[in-house]
Coordinates of C-alpha atoms in Angstrom, one line a residue:
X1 CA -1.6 -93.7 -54.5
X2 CA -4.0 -93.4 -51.4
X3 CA -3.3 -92.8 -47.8
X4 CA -5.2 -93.3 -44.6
X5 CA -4.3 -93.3 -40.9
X6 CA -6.6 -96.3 -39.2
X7 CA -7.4 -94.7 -36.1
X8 CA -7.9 -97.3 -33.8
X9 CA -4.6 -98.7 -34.4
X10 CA -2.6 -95.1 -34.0
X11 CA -0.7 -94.8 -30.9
X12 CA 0.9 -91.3 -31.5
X13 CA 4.4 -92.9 -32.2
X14 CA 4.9 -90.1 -34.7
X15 CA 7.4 -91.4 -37.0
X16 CA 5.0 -90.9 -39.6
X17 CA 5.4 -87.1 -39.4
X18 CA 9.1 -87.2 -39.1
X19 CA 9.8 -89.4 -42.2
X20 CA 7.2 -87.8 -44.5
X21 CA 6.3 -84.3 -42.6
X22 CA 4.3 -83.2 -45.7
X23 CA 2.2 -85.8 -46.1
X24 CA 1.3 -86.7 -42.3
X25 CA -0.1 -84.1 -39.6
X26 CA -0.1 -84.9 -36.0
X27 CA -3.4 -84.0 -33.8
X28 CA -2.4 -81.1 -31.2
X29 CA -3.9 -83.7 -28.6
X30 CA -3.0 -86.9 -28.7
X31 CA -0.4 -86.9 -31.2
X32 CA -2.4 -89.1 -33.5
X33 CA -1.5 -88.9 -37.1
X34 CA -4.0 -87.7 -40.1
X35 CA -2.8 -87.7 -44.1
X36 CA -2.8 -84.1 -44.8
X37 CA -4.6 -85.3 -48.3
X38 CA -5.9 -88.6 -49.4
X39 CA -4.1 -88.7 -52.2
X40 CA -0.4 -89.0 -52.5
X41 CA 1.8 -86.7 -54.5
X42 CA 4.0 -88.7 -56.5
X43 CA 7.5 -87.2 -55.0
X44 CA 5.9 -88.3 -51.7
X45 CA 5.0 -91.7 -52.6
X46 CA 8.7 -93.2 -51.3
X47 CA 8.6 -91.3 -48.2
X48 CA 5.0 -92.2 -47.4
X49 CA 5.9 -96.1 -48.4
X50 CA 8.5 -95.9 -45.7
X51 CA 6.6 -94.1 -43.3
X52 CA 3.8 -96.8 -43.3
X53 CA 6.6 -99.1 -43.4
X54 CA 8.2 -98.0 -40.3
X55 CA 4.7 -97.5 -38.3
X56 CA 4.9 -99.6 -35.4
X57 CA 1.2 -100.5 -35.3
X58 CA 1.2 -100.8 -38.9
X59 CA -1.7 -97.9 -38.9
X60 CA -0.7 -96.6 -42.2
X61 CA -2.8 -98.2 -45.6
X62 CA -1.6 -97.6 -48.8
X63 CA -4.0 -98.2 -52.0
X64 CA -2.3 -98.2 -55.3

């Protein structure tokens, strides 16, 4: 599975980080959130679902 953050939509909510903190890293700034790797490790992939799930902005695209 593939992640990316759109970053127009981001608001710096941050519940991306807290749900899966080792796929997701926030920016020191603005608290935007980056995918630490395009690619998904497959004991993340339920944790990164439910991250982009829970985004309020719905920022968070998965590609299977």
């Amino acid at each position: 599975m593939k992640v990316s953050v759109d970053g127009s939509r981001c608001q710096g909510h941050t519940l991306c980080a807290m749900i899966a903190p080792d796929s997701f890293e926030l920016d020191d700034v603005d608290g935007h959130s980056s995918p630490v790797s395009d690619i998904v490790p497959v004991d993340q992939e339920d944790l990164v679902r439910e991250a982009a799930h829970s985004c309020p902005e719905q920022a968070i695209l998965l590609e299977d």
